[in-house]
Amino acid sequence: MSSTEPDATYQLLRHLTLPVAAVTTSAAGRRNGLIVNSAQRASLVPTRARISLYISKTNVSHDLIHASGVLGVHLLRNNQWDVIRSLGLRSARDVPDKLAELDTRTGTTGCPLLVDVLAAFECRVINVMDAGAATFFLADVADVQLGTPGEVMTSTHFRTYAPADLLAAYEARLRAAQDVLASYGSSVDAGAWTGGRVAP
């Protein structure tokens, strides 16, 4: 069996990524959003719609989701570079409300949801798992809103067609995040979640 250098392995793992999605949340009067490529269907049962995703522990949204137990997962159309710029290239530590430039509505859980998307899934967290540098959230889908149809933004489409300045900024932010998160990855807490679970 041959081995590869860590960076080469990481590049291979990029083939396992999922659609580029916008995630929103709120807690204690603060709302936020970010961009992920880790959201996926987490149930084979049609009557029990669930989504799972990883959120980096250094993101403000991580703590908001953990506190409130609510989040929105949005499928983006493959030309929604403005949403990626607003939510993916700015930090909530620098911008008071990253959602201010985007059209939003408040869902039944109190979670802010984007209006102009392919689809919005409003979710309630039902379990979590520590994943070292990130937390793995498992959530029930409480509501779904369909938006404007289009082709889904995928990781491959993003890396192939993103405007050059956006892609360069993304790669720079990714490298900086990887440097910070390297120290998180060696330890995983196997304890059960006691965060802000919302009753079904």
CSV table of C-alpha atoms in Angstrom, one decimal:
chain,number,residue,atom,x,y,z
A,1,MET,CA,0.0,0.0,0.0
A,2,SER,CA,1.5,3.4,-1.0
A,3,SER,CA,1.1,6.5,1.1
A,4,THR,CA,0.9,10.1,0.0
A,5,GLU,CA,2.0,13.4,1.6
A,6,PRO,CA,-0.7,15.1,3.8
A,7,ASP,CA,-1.4,17.8,1.2
A,8,ALA,CA,-1.7,15.3,-1.6
A,9,THR,CA,-4.1,13.3,0.5
A,10,TYR,CA,-6.1,16.5,1.2
A,11,GLN,CA,-6.3,17.2,-2.5
A,12,LEU,CA,-7.7,13.7,-3.1
A,13,LEU,CA,-10.2,14.2,-0.3
A,14,ARG,CA,-11.6,17.2,-2.1
A,15,HIS,CA,-13.2,14.8,-4.5
A,16,LEU,CA,-15.5,13.7,-1.6
A,17,THR,CA,-17.0,17.1,-1.0
A,18,LEU,CA,-20.6,18.0,-1.4
A,19,PRO,CA,-22.6,21.0,-2.7
A,20,VAL,CA,-21.5,24.4,-1.6
A,21,ALA,CA,-24.2,25.5,0.8
A,22,ALA,CA,-25.0,28.6,2.9
A,23,VAL,CA,-25.7,28.0,6.5
A,24,THR,CA,-27.5,30.5,8.8
A,25,THR,CA,-28.3,30.5,12.5
A,26,SER,CA,-29.0,32.8,15.4
A,27,ALA,CA,-28.8,32.8,19.2
A,28,ALA,CA,-29.3,35.3,22.0
A,29,GLY,CA,-30.2,38.1,19.5
A,30,ARG,CA,-27.2,37.6,17.2
A,31,ARG,CA,-27.5,36.0,13.7
A,32,ASN,CA,-24.8,34.9,11.3
A,33,GLY,CA,-24.1,32.8,8.3
A,34,LEU,CA,-21.2,31.0,6.6
A,35,ILE,CA,-20.5,28.8,3.6
A,36,VAL,CA,-19.8,25.1,3.9
A,37,ASN,CA,-19.3,22.1,1.6
A,38,SER,CA,-20.0,19.5,4.2
A,39,ALA,CA,-23.9,19.4,4.3
A,40,GLN,CA,-25.4,16.1,3.2
A,41,ARG,CA,-28.6,14.1,3.5
A,42,ALA,CA,-28.4,12.0,6.7
A,43,SER,CA,-31.4,9.7,6.5
A,44,LEU,CA,-32.6,7.0,4.1
A,45,VAL,CA,-36.2,7.3,5.4
A,46,PRO,CA,-38.3,9.8,3.3
A,47,THR,CA,-40.5,10.6,6.2
A,48,ARG,CA,-37.5,11.5,8.5
A,49,ALA,CA,-35.6,14.2,6.6
A,50,ARG,CA,-32.2,14.9,8.2
A,51,ILE,CA,-29.1,16.8,7.3
A,52,SER,CA,-25.6,16.5,8.8
A,53,LEU,CA,-22.7,18.9,8.5
A,54,TYR,CA,-19.4,19.9,10.0
A,55,ILE,CA,-18.8,23.4,11.3
A,56,SER,CA,-15.3,24.6,12.2
A,57,LYS,CA,-15.0,25.4,15.9
A,58,THR,CA,-13.4,28.7,15.1
A,59,ASN,CA,-16.5,30.0,13.3
A,60,VAL,CA,-18.9,32.3,15.2
A,61,SER,CA,-21.7,30.3,13.7
A,62,HIS,CA,-20.5,27.2,15.5
A,63,ASP,CA,-21.2,28.6,18.9
A,64,LEU,CA,-24.5,30.1,17.8
A,65,ILE,CA,-25.7,26.7,16.5
A,66,HIS,CA,-24.5,25.0,19.6
A,67,ALA,CA,-26.3,27.5,21.8
A,68,SER,CA,-29.7,27.6,20.0
A,69,GLY,CA,-29.9,24.2,18.3
A,70,VAL,CA,-31.3,25.8,15.1
A,71,LEU,CA,-29.8,26.4,11.6
A,72,GLY,CA,-30.8,26.9,8.0
A,73,VAL,CA,-29.1,25.0,5.2
A,74,HIS,CA,-29.4,26.6,1.8
A,75,LEU,CA,-28.7,25.1,-1.7
A,76,LEU,CA,-27.2,27.8,-3.8
A,77,ARG,CA,-27.6,28.2,-7.6
A,78,ASN,CA,-24.3,28.0,-9.4
A,79,ASN,CA,-24.2,31.7,-10.1
A,80,GLN,CA,-24.7,33.0,-6.6
A,81,TRP,CA,-21.2,34.4,-6.1
A,82,ASP,CA,-22.6,37.3,-4.1
A,83,VAL,CA,-23.8,35.0,-1.3
A,84,ILE,CA,-20.5,33.3,-1.2
A,85,ARG,CA,-18.7,36.7,-1.0
A,86,SER,CA,-21.1,37.9,1.8
A,87,LEU,CA,-21.0,34.8,4.0
A,88,GLY,CA,-17.8,33.0,3.0
A,89,LEU,CA,-15.1,35.7,2.7
A,90,ARG,CA,-15.9,37.8,5.8
A,91,SER,CA,-15.7,37.0,9.5
A,92,ALA,CA,-18.4,37.8,12.0
A,93,ARG,CA,-15.6,39.1,14.2
A,94,ASP,CA,-15.2,41.9,11.7
A,95,VAL,CA,-18.8,42.4,10.3
A,96,PRO,CA,-21.6,42.9,12.9
A,97,ASP,CA,-24.2,41.2,10.6
A,98,LYS,CA,-23.1,39.2,7.6
A,99,LEU,CA,-26.7,38.7,6.6
A,100,ALA,CA,-27.5,42.4,6.4
A,101,GLU,CA,-26.8,42.6,2.6
A,102,LEU,CA,-29.0,39.5,1.8
A,103,ASP,CA,-32.8,39.2,1.7
A,104,THR,CA,-33.8,37.1,4.7
A,105,ARG,CA,-37.0,35.9,6.5
A,106,THR,CA,-37.4,34.4,10.0
A,107,GLY,CA,-38.4,30.8,10.1
A,108,THR,CA,-40.6,29.0,12.5
A,109,THR,CA,-37.7,28.1,14.8
A,110,GLY,CA,-36.6,31.8,14.8
A,111,CYS,CA,-33.7,31.0,12.5
A,112,PRO,CA,-32.9,33.5,9.8
A,113,LEU,CA,-33.3,32.0,6.4
A,114,LEU,CA,-32.1,33.3,3.0
A,115,VAL,CA,-34.9,34.1,0.5
A,116,ASP,CA,-33.1,34.0,-2.8
A,117,VAL,CA,-31.8,30.5,-3.0
A,118,LEU,CA,-32.6,27.2,-4.8
A,119,ALA,CA,-34.0,25.7,-1.6
A,120,ALA,CA,-33.9,26.5,2.2
A,121,PHE,CA,-34.0,23.8,4.8
A,122,GLU,CA,-34.9,24.9,8.3
A,123,CYS,CA,-33.4,22.5,10.8
A,124,ARG,CA,-33.3,21.6,14.5
A,125,VAL,CA,-30.2,20.0,15.9
A,126,ILE,CA,-30.8,16.5,17.5
A,127,ASN,CA,-27.3,15.4,18.1
A,128,VAL,CA,-23.6,16.4,17.8
A,129,MET,CA,-20.2,14.7,17.7
A,130,ASP,CA,-16.9,16.3,18.4
A,131,ALA,CA,-14.7,16.0,15.3
A,132,GLY,CA,-11.5,17.7,16.6
A,133,ALA,CA,-11.3,20.9,14.6
A,134,ALA,CA,-15.0,20.9,13.9
A,135,THR,CA,-18.3,19.7,15.4
A,136,PHE,CA,-20.5,17.3,13.4
A,137,PHE,CA,-24.2,18.4,13.7
A,138,LEU,CA,-27.1,16.1,13.0
A,139,ALA,CA,-30.4,17.9,12.5
A,140,ASP,CA,-34.0,17.2,11.7
A,141,VAL,CA,-35.5,19.2,8.8
A,142,ALA,CA,-38.4,21.2,10.2
A,143,ASP,CA,-39.4,23.0,7.1
A,144,VAL,CA,-38.4,23.4,3.4
A,145,GLN,CA,-38.9,26.4,1.2
A,146,LEU,CA,-38.3,26.2,-2.6
A,147,GLY,CA,-36.8,29.2,-4.3
A,148,THR,CA,-35.7,30.0,-7.8
A,149,PRO,CA,-34.7,26.9,-9.8
A,150,GLY,CA,-31.3,26.5,-11.2
A,151,GLU,CA,-28.2,24.3,-11.2
A,152,VAL,CA,-26.8,23.6,-7.7
A,153,MET,CA,-23.4,25.2,-6.8
A,154,THR,CA,-21.0,22.3,-6.4
A,155,SER,CA,-17.4,22.3,-5.1
A,156,THR,CA,-16.2,21.4,-8.6
A,157,HIS,CA,-18.1,24.2,-10.2
A,158,PHE,CA,-16.8,26.6,-7.5
A,159,ARG,CA,-13.2,25.7,-8.1
A,160,THR,CA,-13.6,25.8,-11.9
A,161,TYR,CA,-15.7,28.9,-12.4
A,162,ALA,CA,-15.3,31.2,-9.4
A,163,PRO,CA,-14.0,34.7,-10.3
A,164,ALA,CA,-10.2,34.7,-9.8
A,165,ASP,CA,-10.3,37.2,-7.0
A,166,LEU,CA,-12.9,35.2,-5.1
A,167,LEU,CA,-11.0,32.0,-5.5
A,168,ALA,CA,-7.7,33.6,-4.4
A,169,ALA,CA,-9.4,35.0,-1.3
A,170,TYR,CA,-11.0,31.7,-0.5
A,171,GLU,CA,-7.8,29.8,-0.8
A,172,ALA,CA,-5.9,32.3,1.4
A,173,ARG,CA,-8.6,32.1,4.1
A,174,LEU,CA,-8.6,28.3,3.8
A,175,ARG,CA,-4.8,28.1,4.4
A,176,ALA,CA,-5.1,30.5,7.4
A,177,ALA,CA,-7.9,28.4,8.9
A,178,GLN,CA,-6.0,25.2,8.4
A,179,ASP,CA,-3.0,26.6,10.3
A,180,VAL,CA,-5.2,27.6,13.2
A,181,LEU,CA,-7.2,24.4,13.3
A,182,ALA,CA,-4.2,22.1,13.1
A,183,SER,CA,-3.9,22.2,16.9
A,184,TYR,CA,-7.5,21.3,17.4
A,185,GLY,CA,-7.5,18.1,15.4
A,186,SER,CA,-5.4,15.9,17.7
A,187,SER,CA,-8.1,15.7,20.4
A,188,VAL,CA,-11.6,14.5,20.2
A,189,ASP,CA,-14.1,14.6,23.1
A,190,ALA,CA,-16.2,11.4,23.1
A,191,GLY,CA,-18.8,12.9,25.6
A,192,ALA,CA,-22.4,13.4,24.8
A,193,TRP,CA,-23.8,16.7,23.7
A,194,THR,CA,-25.6,18.9,26.3
A,195,GLY,CA,-26.1,22.0,24.2
A,196,GLY,CA,-29.3,23.9,23.2
A,197,ARG,CA,-31.4,21.0,22.0
A,198,VAL,CA,-34.8,22.0,20.7
A,199,ALA,CA,-37.6,19.5,21.5
A,200,PRO,CA,-39.3,18.0,18.4
